[in-house]
Amino acid sequence: MTISQQRAATENALLEQYFGKVYWFGDHTTVCAEVGLVTNSGTQYAVRLMLPDEYPDRLPEALITHPRGLTNYRGRDLADIGSSPEMHLLPSRGPYASICHYHPARWAADMTLYKVVMKARIWLEAYEMHARTGKPLDSYLKHMTGTP
Amino acid sequence: MNDARALENHMQRMASGDAPASKVMAFDPTTGELMLVPSASSSRGRGAPPPHPDAVIVDAIAEVGFFAARE
């Protein structure tokens, strides 16, 4: 774990200001921060950020950990779909869908977890639109390229 | 158009690079809700009170796009 205490305190304060309580846990190799999010429909979700050892120089992964077994419009588990550009998904982590947020080439060390969680919040709203309409998530979320 | 349909329409237009200049998407931390508010440049936005003093405009975060795994 390389995230400094000062950086963690700054990240925590920013996350709590906008999203409420943050749960931190992990071991000597990985630090995780988990926050709860509520969509406009009132549905509750949990997003887990997995910070790599090189954080903040490398971006975190963002997993939807609650509710388990999120499915697409056709009823297929998002974790089983794995990587999907149309659904803005990366390869899953066990039972958890891993969502696209920033392009690794566009990530910078001064970017914060707040921005990643806000992207997750927008992703979840798009997910619920997909669940209602069947349109892929990239109908609602633009693709990010590796160059500005 | 109701709020949910308006937000869906706004996000679809943002995804296609055609977001209307009159509205922007905001996040209200007191409710967790995403909503549309008049943009600062729109006539309705000038002098209009924010939906909540802590609400933040999040259009810019959405407009940079989301990483696609195919890249």
GROMACS .gro file of N, CA and C in nm, chain A:
model
  444
    1MET      N    1   0.084  -0.119   0.000
    1MET     CA    2   0.000   0.000   0.000
    1MET      C    3   0.088   0.124   0.000
    2THR      N    4   0.062   0.213  -0.097
    2THR     CA    5   0.146   0.332  -0.105
    2THR      C    6   0.067   0.461  -0.085
    3ILE      N    7  -0.066   0.454  -0.079
    3ILE     CA    8  -0.141   0.578  -0.061
    3ILE      C    9  -0.104   0.639   0.075
    4SER      N   10  -0.069   0.765   0.072
    4SER     CA   11  -0.026   0.829   0.195
    4SER      C   12  -0.147   0.857   0.284
    5GLN      N   13  -0.120   0.874   0.411
    5GLN     CA   14  -0.229   0.903   0.505
    5GLN      C   15  -0.294   1.036   0.470
    6GLN      N   16  -0.211   1.131   0.426
    6GLN     CA   17  -0.264   1.263   0.390
    6GLN      C   18  -0.355   1.252   0.269
    7ARG      N   19  -0.311   1.174   0.169
    7ARG     CA   20  -0.392   1.157   0.049
    7ARG      C   21  -0.523   1.085   0.084
    8ALA      N   22  -0.513   0.981   0.166
    8ALA     CA   23  -0.632   0.907   0.205
    8ALA      C   24  -0.731   0.996   0.280
    9ALA      N   25  -0.678   1.083   0.365
    9ALA     CA   26  -0.765   1.173   0.441
    9ALA      C   27  -0.836   1.271   0.348
   10THR      N   28  -0.763   1.322   0.249
   10THR     CA   29  -0.821   1.416   0.153
   10THR      C   30  -0.929   1.347   0.070
   11GLU      N   31  -0.898   1.226   0.022
   11GLU     CA   32  -0.994   1.149  -0.058
   11GLU      C   33  -1.119   1.119   0.025
   12ASN      N   34  -1.097   1.078   0.149
   12ASN     CA   35  -1.209   1.041   0.236
   12ASN      C   36  -1.301   1.161   0.261
   13ALA      N   37  -1.240   1.276   0.288
   13ALA     CA   38  -1.320   1.397   0.315
   13ALA      C   39  -1.405   1.435   0.195
   14LEU      N   40  -1.346   1.426   0.077
   14LEU     CA   41  -1.418   1.462  -0.045
   14LEU      C   42  -1.532   1.362  -0.073
   15LEU      N   43  -1.502   1.236  -0.057
   15LEU     CA   44  -1.606   1.134  -0.080
   15LEU      C   45  -1.721   1.149   0.020
   16GLU      N   46  -1.687   1.171   0.147
   16GLU     CA   47  -1.792   1.182   0.247
   16GLU      C   48  -1.877   1.307   0.227
   17GLN      N   49  -1.815   1.412   0.176
   17GLN     CA   50  -1.890   1.535   0.152
   17GLN      C   51  -2.003   1.513   0.051
   18TYR      N   52  -1.975   1.429  -0.049
   18TYR     CA   53  -2.074   1.412  -0.156
   18TYR      C   54  -2.152   1.280  -0.149
   19PHE      N   55  -2.091   1.177  -0.091
   19PHE     CA   56  -2.156   1.045  -0.099
   19PHE      C   57  -2.182   0.981   0.037
   20GLY      N   58  -2.144   1.047   0.145
   20GLY     CA   59  -2.169   0.989   0.277
   20GLY      C   60  -2.057   0.897   0.322
   21LYS      N   61  -2.090   0.809   0.413
   21LYS     CA   62  -1.990   0.725   0.479
   21LYS      C   63  -1.908   0.642   0.380
   22VAL      N   64  -1.778   0.637   0.403
   22VAL     CA   65  -1.687   0.558   0.320
   22VAL      C   66  -1.629   0.446   0.407
   23TYR      N   67  -1.630   0.325   0.355
   23TYR     CA   68  -1.574   0.211   0.427
   23TYR      C   69  -1.440   0.175   0.363
   24TRP      N   70  -1.335   0.184   0.444
   24TRP     CA   71  -1.200   0.152   0.396
   24TRP      C   72  -1.159   0.017   0.451
   25PHE      N   73  -1.099  -0.064   0.365
   25PHE     CA   74  -1.046  -0.192   0.411
   25PHE      C   75  -0.940  -0.239   0.311
   26GLY      N   76  -0.874  -0.348   0.343
   26GLY     CA   77  -0.772  -0.399   0.252
   26GLY      C   78  -0.663  -0.471   0.327
   27ASP      N   79  -0.556  -0.502   0.251
   27ASP     CA   80  -0.443  -0.569   0.314
   27ASP      C   81  -0.315  -0.496   0.271
   28HIS      N   82  -0.202  -0.562   0.280
   28HIS     CA   83  -0.076  -0.494   0.250
   28HIS      C   84  -0.055  -0.468   0.101
   29THR      N   85  -0.138  -0.527   0.016
   29THR     CA   86  -0.119  -0.505  -0.128
   29THR      C   87  -0.230  -0.421  -0.191
   30THR      N   88  -0.351  -0.428  -0.137
   30THR     CA   89  -0.463  -0.358  -0.199
   30THR      C   90  -0.543  -0.283  -0.093
   31VAL      N   91  -0.577  -0.159  -0.127
   31VAL     CA   92  -0.665  -0.081  -0.040
   31VAL      C   93  -0.797  -0.064  -0.115
   32CYS      N   94  -0.907  -0.080  -0.044
   32CYS     CA   95  -1.039  -0.063  -0.104
   32CYS      C   96  -1.117   0.044  -0.029
   33ALA      N   97  -1.196   0.119  -0.104
   33ALA     CA   98  -1.289   0.216  -0.045
   33ALA      C   99  -1.426   0.184  -0.102
   34GLU      N  100  -1.525   0.174  -0.018
   34GLU     CA  101  -1.660   0.139  -0.066
   34GLU      C  102  -1.759   0.246  -0.022
   35VAL      N  103  -1.843   0.287  -0.116
   35VAL     CA  104  -1.944   0.389  -0.086
   35VAL      C  105  -2.080   0.340  -0.136
   36GLY      N  106  -2.184   0.390  -0.073
   36GLY     CA  107  -2.320   0.360  -0.116
   36GLY      C  108  -2.371   0.470  -0.207
   37LEU      N  109  -2.446   0.432  -0.308
   37LEU     CA  110  -2.506   0.528  -0.400
   37LEU      C  111  -2.653   0.495  -0.418
   38VAL      N  112  -2.734   0.598  -0.436
   38VAL     CA  113  -2.877   0.579  -0.459
   38VAL      C  114  -2.913   0.645  -0.592
   39THR      N  115  -2.978   0.570  -0.678
   39THR     CA  116  -3.015   0.626  -0.809
   39THR      C  117  -3.147   0.702  -0.796
   40ASN      N  118  -3.187   0.768  -0.904
   40ASN     CA  119  -3.311   0.847  -0.901
   40ASN      C  120  -3.433   0.760  -0.873
   41SER      N  121  -3.425   0.632  -0.904
   41SER     CA  122  -3.538   0.542  -0.876
   41SER      C  123  -3.545   0.503  -0.729
   42GLY      N  124  -3.441   0.537  -0.653
   42GLY     CA  125  -3.437   0.501  -0.511
   42GLY      C  126  -3.364   0.371  -0.484
   43THR      N  127  -3.310   0.309  -0.588
   43THR     CA  128  -3.239   0.182  -0.571
   43THR      C  129  -3.101   0.208  -0.510
   44GLN      N  130  -3.063   0.125  -0.414
   44GLN     CA  131  -2.935   0.141  -0.346
   44GLN      C  132  -2.830   0.049  -0.408
   45TYR      N  133  -2.712   0.103  -0.427
   45TYR     CA  134  -2.599   0.029  -0.482
   45TYR      C  135  -2.478   0.053  -0.393
   46ALA      N  136  -2.379  -0.034  -0.407
   46ALA     CA  137  -2.248  -0.009  -0.344
   46ALA      C  138  -2.141  -0.020  -0.451
   47VAL      N  139  -2.050   0.074  -0.448
   47VAL     CA  140  -1.938   0.075  -0.543
   47VAL      C  141  -1.810   0.061  -0.463
   48ARG      N  142  -1.730  -0.037  -0.504
   48ARG     CA  143  -1.601  -0.059  -0.437
   48ARG      C  144  -1.488  -0.013  -0.530
   49LEU      N  145  -1.404   0.073  -0.478
   49LEU     CA  146  -1.286   0.117  -0.553
   49LEU      C  147  -1.167   0.037  -0.502
   50MET      N  148  -1.100  -0.031  -0.595
   50MET     CA  149  -0.981  -0.108  -0.558
   50MET      C  150  -0.859  -0.030  -0.603
   51LEU      N  151  -0.785   0.019  -0.505
   51LEU     CA  152  -0.670   0.103  -0.535
   51LEU      C  153  -0.546   0.016  -0.556
   52PRO      N  154  -0.484   0.026  -0.673
   52PRO     CA  155  -0.363  -0.054  -0.694
   52PRO      C  156  -0.249  -0.003  -0.608
   53ASP      N  157  -0.149  -0.083  -0.596
   53ASP     CA  158  -0.033  -0.045  -0.515
   53ASP      C  159   0.027   0.087  -0.564
   54GLU      N  160   0.014   0.112  -0.695
   54GLU     CA  161   0.075   0.233  -0.752
   54GLU      C  162  -0.017   0.355  -0.744
   55TYR      N  163  -0.135   0.342  -0.680
   55TYR     CA  164  -0.225   0.457  -0.670
   55TYR      C  165  -0.155   0.569  -0.593
   56PRO      N  166  -0.166   0.694  -0.634
   56PRO     CA  167  -0.254   0.749  -0.736
   56PRO      C  168  -0.195   0.757  -0.877
   57ASP      N  169  -0.076   0.697  -0.899
   57ASP     CA  170  -0.020   0.704  -1.034
   57ASP      C  171  -0.097   0.615  -1.132
   58ARG      N  172  -0.159   0.509  -1.079
   58ARG     CA  173  -0.246   0.425  -1.163
   58ARG      C  174  -0.388   0.435  -1.111
   59LEU      N  175  -0.484   0.424  -1.203
   59LEU     CA  176  -0.624   0.444  -1.165
   59LEU      C  177  -0.680   0.322  -1.090
   60PRO      N  178  -0.783   0.344  -1.009
   60PRO     CA  179  -0.844   0.232  -0.936
   60PRO      C  180  -0.943   0.158  -1.026
   61GLU      N  181  -0.977   0.036  -0.985
   61GLU     CA  182  -1.089  -0.036  -1.048
   61GLU      C  183  -1.216   0.002  -0.972
   62ALA      N  184  -1.328   0.001  -1.041
   62ALA     CA  185  -1.457   0.031  -0.978
   62ALA      C  186  -1.552  -0.086  -0.999
   63LEU      N  187  -1.591  -0.148  -0.890
   63LEU     CA  188  -1.677  -0.267  -0.895
   63LEU      C  189  -1.813  -0.236  -0.833
   64ILE      N  190  -1.918  -0.290  -0.892
   64ILE     CA  191  -2.050  -0.280  -0.830
   64ILE      C  192  -2.066  -0.404  -0.741
   65THR      N  193  -2.067  -0.382  -0.610
   65THR     CA  194  -2.069  -0.496  -0.518
   65THR      C  195  -2.207  -0.521  -0.456
   66HIS      N  196  -2.296  -0.425  -0.471
   66HIS     CA  197  -2.432  -0.443  -0.422
   66HIS      C  198  -2.528  -0.368  -0.513
   67PRO      N  199  -2.639  -0.424  -0.552
   67PRO     CA  200  -2.679  -0.562  -0.523
   67PRO      C  201  -2.600  -0.662  -0.608
   68ARG      N  202  -2.590  -0.786  -0.558
   68ARG     CA  203  -2.522  -0.891  -0.633
   68ARG      C  204  -2.610  -0.934  -0.749
   69GLY      N  205  -2.545  -0.981  -0.853
   69GLY     CA  206  -2.619  -1.040  -0.965
   69GLY      C  207  -2.693  -0.942  -1.052
   70LEU      N  208  -2.635  -0.824  -1.073
   70LEU     CA  209  -2.698  -0.729  -1.165
   70LEU      C  210  -2.703  -0.790  -1.304
   71THR      N  211  -2.816  -0.773  -1.371
   71THR     CA  212  -2.831  -0.833  -1.503
   71THR      C  213  -2.854  -0.727  -1.610
   72ASN      N  214  -2.829  -0.768  -1.733
   72ASN     CA  215  -2.860  -0.677  -1.842
   72ASN      C  216  -3.009  -0.691  -1.878
   73TYR      N  217  -3.049  -0.620  -1.982
   73TYR     CA  218  -3.191  -0.617  -2.022
   73TYR      C  219  -3.243  -0.758  -2.051
   74ARG      N  220  -3.156  -0.844  -2.101
   74ARG     CA  221  -3.198  -0.981  -2.136
   74ARG      C  222  -3.183  -1.079  -2.020
   75GLY      N  223  -3.144  -1.027  -1.903
   75GLY     CA  224  -3.137  -1.114  -1.785
   75GLY      C  225  -3.004  -1.181  -1.763
   76ARG      N  226  -2.902  -1.144  -1.841
   76ARG     CA  227  -2.771  -1.205  -1.824
   76ARG      C  228  -2.691  -1.128  -1.720
   77ASP      N  229  -2.626  -1.203  -1.630
   77ASP     CA  230  -2.548  -1.143  -1.523
   77ASP      C  231  -2.434  -1.058  -1.582
   78LEU      N  232  -2.422  -0.935  -1.536
   78LEU     CA  233  -2.319  -0.846  -1.589
   78LEU      C  234  -2.179  -0.903  -1.565
   79ALA      N  235  -2.162  -0.971  -1.453
   79ALA     CA  236  -2.030  -1.029  -1.424
   79ALA      C  237  -1.995  -1.139  -1.523
   80ASP      N  238  -2.097  -1.206  -1.577
   80ASP     CA  239  -2.072  -1.311  -1.677
   80ASP      C  240  -2.043  -1.251  -1.814
   81ILE      N  241  -2.095  -1.132  -1.839
   81ILE     CA  242  -2.069  -1.067  -1.967
   81ILE      C  243  -1.922  -1.028  -1.977
   82GLY      N  244  -1.865  -0.986  -1.865
   82GLY     CA  245  -1.724  -0.945  -1.865
   82GLY      C  246  -1.704  -0.820  -1.947
   83SER      N  247  -1.597  -0.818  -2.024
   83SER     CA  248  -1.563  -0.697  -2.099
   83SER      C  249  -1.662  -0.670  -2.212
   84SER      N  250  -1.714  -0.547  -2.215
   84SER     CA  251  -1.812  -0.510  -2.318
   84SER      C  252  -1.807  -0.359  -2.342
   85PRO      N  253  -1.759  -0.317  -2.460
   85PRO     CA  254  -1.758  -0.174  -2.490
   85PRO      C  255  -1.899  -0.114  -2.489
   86GLU      N  256  -1.995  -0.187  -2.543
   86GLU     CA  257  -2.131  -0.133  -2.553
   86GLU      C  258  -2.193  -0.111  -2.416
   87MET      N  259  -2.153  -0.196  -2.319
   87MET     CA  260  -2.208  -0.184  -2.184
   87MET      C  261  -2.111  -0.110  -2.091
   88HIS      N  262  -2.002  -0.063  -2.145
   88HIS     CA  263  -1.901   0.007  -2.064
   88HIS      C  264  -1.859  -0.078  -1.944
   89LEU      N  265  -1.826  -0.204  -1.975
   89LEU     CA  266  -1.780  -0.297  -1.872
   89LEU      C  267  -1.638  -0.344  -1.903
   90LEU      N  268  -1.562  -0.365  -1.797
   90LEU     CA  269  -1.429  -0.425  -1.807
   90LEU      C  270  -1.440  -0.569  -1.756
   91PRO      N  271  -1.336  -0.650  -1.774
   91PRO     CA  272  -1.342  -0.787  -1.722
   91PRO      C  273  -1.382  -0.787  -1.574
   92SER      N  274  -1.476  -0.873  -1.541
   92SER     CA  275  -1.530  -0.873  -1.405
   92SER      C  276  -1.428  -0.925  -1.304
   93ARG      N  277  -1.455  -0.898  -1.178
   93ARG     CA  278  -1.375  -0.948  -1.066
   93ARG      C  279  -1.463  -1.042  -0.987
   94GLY      N  280  -1.449  -1.173  -1.014
   94GLY     CA  281  -1.534  -1.269  -0.946
   94GLY      C  282  -1.680  -1.239  -0.975
   95PRO      N  283  -1.763  -1.223  -0.872
   95PRO     CA  284  -1.906  -1.201  -0.895
   95PRO      C  285  -1.941  -1.055  -0.924
   96TYR      N  286  -1.840  -0.967  -0.928
   96TYR     CA  287  -1.869  -0.824  -0.939
   96TYR      C  288  -1.838  -0.769  -1.078
   97ALA      N  289  -1.934  -0.693  -1.130
   97ALA     CA  290  -1.911  -0.623  -1.256
   97ALA      C  291  -1.812  -0.510  -1.232
   98SER      N  292  -1.720  -0.494  -1.326
   98SER     CA  293  -1.620  -0.387  -1.318
   98SER      C  294  -1.655  -0.285  -1.426
   99ILE      N  295  -1.676  -0.163  -1.384
   99ILE     CA  296  -1.728  -0.064  -1.480
   99ILE      C  297  -1.618   0.024  -1.536
  100CYS      N  298  -1.640   0.068  -1.660
  100CYS     CA  299  -1.547   0.160  -1.725
  100CYS      C  300  -1.563   0.298  -1.663
  101HIS      N  301  -1.452   0.364  -1.643
  101HIS     CA  302  -1.460   0.505  -1.602
  101HIS      C  303  -1.355   0.583  -1.680
  102TYR      N  304  -1.235   0.601  -1.628
  102TYR     CA  305  -1.135   0.677  -1.701
  102TYR      C  306  -1.046   0.585  -1.785
  103HIS      N  307  -1.004   0.635  -1.899
  103HIS     CA  308  -0.905   0.565  -1.980
  103HIS      C  309  -0.771   0.571  -1.904
  104PRO      N  310  -0.699   0.460  -1.896
  104PRO     CA  311  -0.571   0.462  -1.821
  104PRO      C  312  -0.477   0.573  -1.870
  105ALA      N  313  -0.480   0.599  -2.001
  105ALA     CA  314  -0.391   0.702  -2.056
  105ALA      C  315  -0.434   0.843  -2.018
  106ARG      N  316  -0.558   0.857  -1.974
  106ARG     CA  317  -0.610   0.990  -1.939
  106ARG      C  318  -0.610   1.012  -1.787
  107TRP      N  319  -0.566   0.911  -1.714
  107TRP     CA  320  -0.562   0.922  -1.568
  107TRP      C  321  -0.437   0.999  -1.526
  108ALA      N  322  -0.451   1.086  -1.426
  108ALA     CA  323  -0.336   1.159  -1.372
  108ALA      C  324  -0.341   1.150  -1.221
  109ALA      N  325  -0.225   1.158  -1.159
  109ALA     CA  326  -0.215   1.137  -1.014
  109ALA      C  327  -0.293   1.240  -0.933
  110ASP      N  328  -0.323   1.356  -0.994
  110ASP     CA  329  -0.398   1.456  -0.917
  110ASP      C  330  -0.549   1.438  -0.931
  111MET      N  331  -0.593   1.335  -1.004
  111MET     CA  332  -0.737   1.308  -1.012
  111MET      C  333  -0.779   1.229  -0.888
  112THR      N  334  -0.904   1.246  -0.848
  112THR     CA  335  -0.946   1.191  -0.719
  112THR      C  336  -1.052   1.082  -0.733
  113LEU      N  337  -1.069   1.009  -0.624
  113LEU     CA  338  -1.171   0.905  -0.620
  113LEU      C  339  -1.311   0.964  -0.634
  114TYR      N  340  -1.327   1.089  -0.593
  114TYR     CA  341  -1.456   1.156  -0.609
  114TYR      C  342  -1.501   1.149  -0.754
  115LYS      N  343  -1.410   1.177  -0.848
  115LYS     CA  344  -1.447   1.177  -0.989
  115LYS      C  345  -1.485   1.037  -1.036
  116VAL      N  346  -1.416   0.936  -0.983
  116VAL     CA  347  -1.447   0.798  -1.023
  116VAL      C  348  -1.585   0.759  -0.971
  117VAL      N  349  -1.613   0.795  -0.846
  117VAL     CA  350  -1.745   0.760  -0.789
  117VAL      C  351  -1.855   0.838  -0.862
  118MET      N  352  -1.829   0.963  -0.898
  118MET     CA  353  -1.932   1.038  -0.971
  118MET      C  354  -1.958   0.971  -1.107
  119LYS      N  355  -1.852   0.921  -1.170
  119LYS     CA  356  -1.873   0.848  -1.295
  119LYS      C  357  -1.956   0.722  -1.270
  120ALA      N  358  -1.927   0.655  -1.160
  120ALA     CA  359  -2.005   0.536  -1.126
  120ALA      C  360  -2.152   0.572  -1.104
  121ARG      N  361  -2.175   0.687  -1.041
  121ARG     CA  362  -2.314   0.730  -1.018
  121ARG      C  363  -2.386   0.752  -1.152
  122ILE      N  364  -2.316   0.815  -1.246
  122ILE     CA  365  -2.375   0.839  -1.378
  122ILE      C  366  -2.392   0.706  -1.451
  123TRP      N  367  -2.293   0.617  -1.440
  123TRP     CA  368  -2.302   0.485  -1.501
  123TRP      C  369  -2.427   0.412  -1.450
  124LEU      N  370  -2.452   0.419  -1.319
  124LEU     CA  371  -2.568   0.348  -1.263
  124LEU      C  372  -2.700   0.403  -1.317
  125GLU      N  373  -2.706   0.535  -1.336
  125GLU     CA  374  -2.829   0.591  -1.393
  125GLU      C  375  -2.848   0.540  -1.536
  126ALA      N  376  -2.737   0.534  -1.609
  126ALA     CA  377  -2.744   0.481  -1.747
  126ALA      C  378  -2.781   0.333  -1.745
  127TYR      N  379  -2.728   0.260  -1.646
  127TYR     CA  380  -2.762   0.117  -1.635
  127TYR      C  381  -2.912   0.099  -1.616
  128GLU      N  382  -2.972   0.182  -1.533
  128GLU     CA  383  -3.117   0.168  -1.510
  128GLU      C  384  -3.196   0.207  -1.635
  129MET      N  385  -3.144   0.302  -1.711
  129MET     CA  386  -3.208   0.337  -1.839
  129MET      C  387  -3.201   0.217  -1.933
  130HIS      N  388  -3.084   0.152  -1.936
  130HIS     CA  389  -3.068   0.031  -2.018
  130HIS      C  390  -3.167  -0.077  -1.973
  131ALA      N  391  -3.180  -0.094  -1.841
  131ALA     CA  392  -3.270  -0.198  -1.789
  131ALA      C  393  -3.415  -0.172  -1.829
  132ARG      N  394  -3.450  -0.044  -1.845
  132ARG     CA  395  -3.588  -0.010  -1.885
  132ARG      C  396  -3.608  -0.022  -2.036
  133THR      N  397  -3.507   0.019  -2.112
  133THR     CA  398  -3.527   0.035  -2.257
  133THR      C  399  -3.461  -0.073  -2.342
  134GLY      N  400  -3.358  -0.139  -2.287
  134GLY     CA  401  -3.283  -0.236  -2.365
  134GLY      C  402  -3.173  -0.173  -2.451
  135LYS      N  403  -3.165  -0.041  -2.452
  135LYS     CA  404  -3.058   0.024  -2.528
  135LYS      C  405  -2.925   0.005  -2.456
  136PRO      N  406  -2.816  -0.019  -2.530
  136PRO     CA  407  -2.687  -0.038  -2.463
  136PRO      C  408  -2.643   0.088  -2.389
  137LEU      N  409  -2.555   0.069  -2.291
  137LEU     CA  410  -2.513   0.184  -2.211
  137LEU      C  411  -2.444   0.292  -2.295
  138ASP      N  412  -2.381   0.252  -2.405
  138ASP     CA  413  -2.315   0.356  -2.483
  138ASP      C  414  -2.414   0.442  -2.561
  139SER      N  415  -2.543   0.412  -2.548
  139SER     CA  416  -2.644   0.506  -2.598
  139SER      C  417  -2.655   0.626  -2.506
  140TYR      N  418  -2.610   0.606  -2.381
  140TYR     CA  419  -2.624   0.711  -2.280
  140TYR      C  420  -2.489   0.766  -2.235
  141LEU      N  421  -2.383   0.689  -2.254
  141LEU     CA  422  -2.250   0.728  -2.206
  141LEU      C  423  -2.152   0.728  -2.322
  142LYS      N  424  -2.095   0.842  -2.344
  142LYS     CA  425  -1.999   0.860  -2.452
  142LYS      C  426  -1.873   0.777  -2.428
  143HIS      N  427  -1.808   0.737  -2.535
  143HIS     CA  428  -1.681   0.665  -2.522
  143HIS      C  429  -1.566   0.763  -2.503
  144MET      N  430  -1.474   0.725  -2.417
  144MET     CA  431  -1.354   0.807  -2.394
  144MET      C  432  -1.238   0.748  -2.473
  145THR      N  433  -1.167   0.834  -2.541
  145THR     CA  434  -1.051   0.787  -2.616
  145THR      C  435  -0.924   0.807  -2.532
  146GLY      N  436  -0.815   0.752  -2.580
  146GLY     CA  437  -0.690   0.762  -2.504
  146GLY      C  438  -0.622   0.896  -2.516
  147THR      N  439  -0.673   0.980  -2.606
  147THR     CA  440  -0.614   1.113  -2.622
  147THR      C  441  -0.721   1.219  -2.599
  148PRO      N  442  -0.684   1.332  -2.539
  148PRO     CA  443  -0.783   1.437  -2.510
  148PRO      C  444  -0.846   1.493  -2.636
   0.00000   0.00000   0.00000
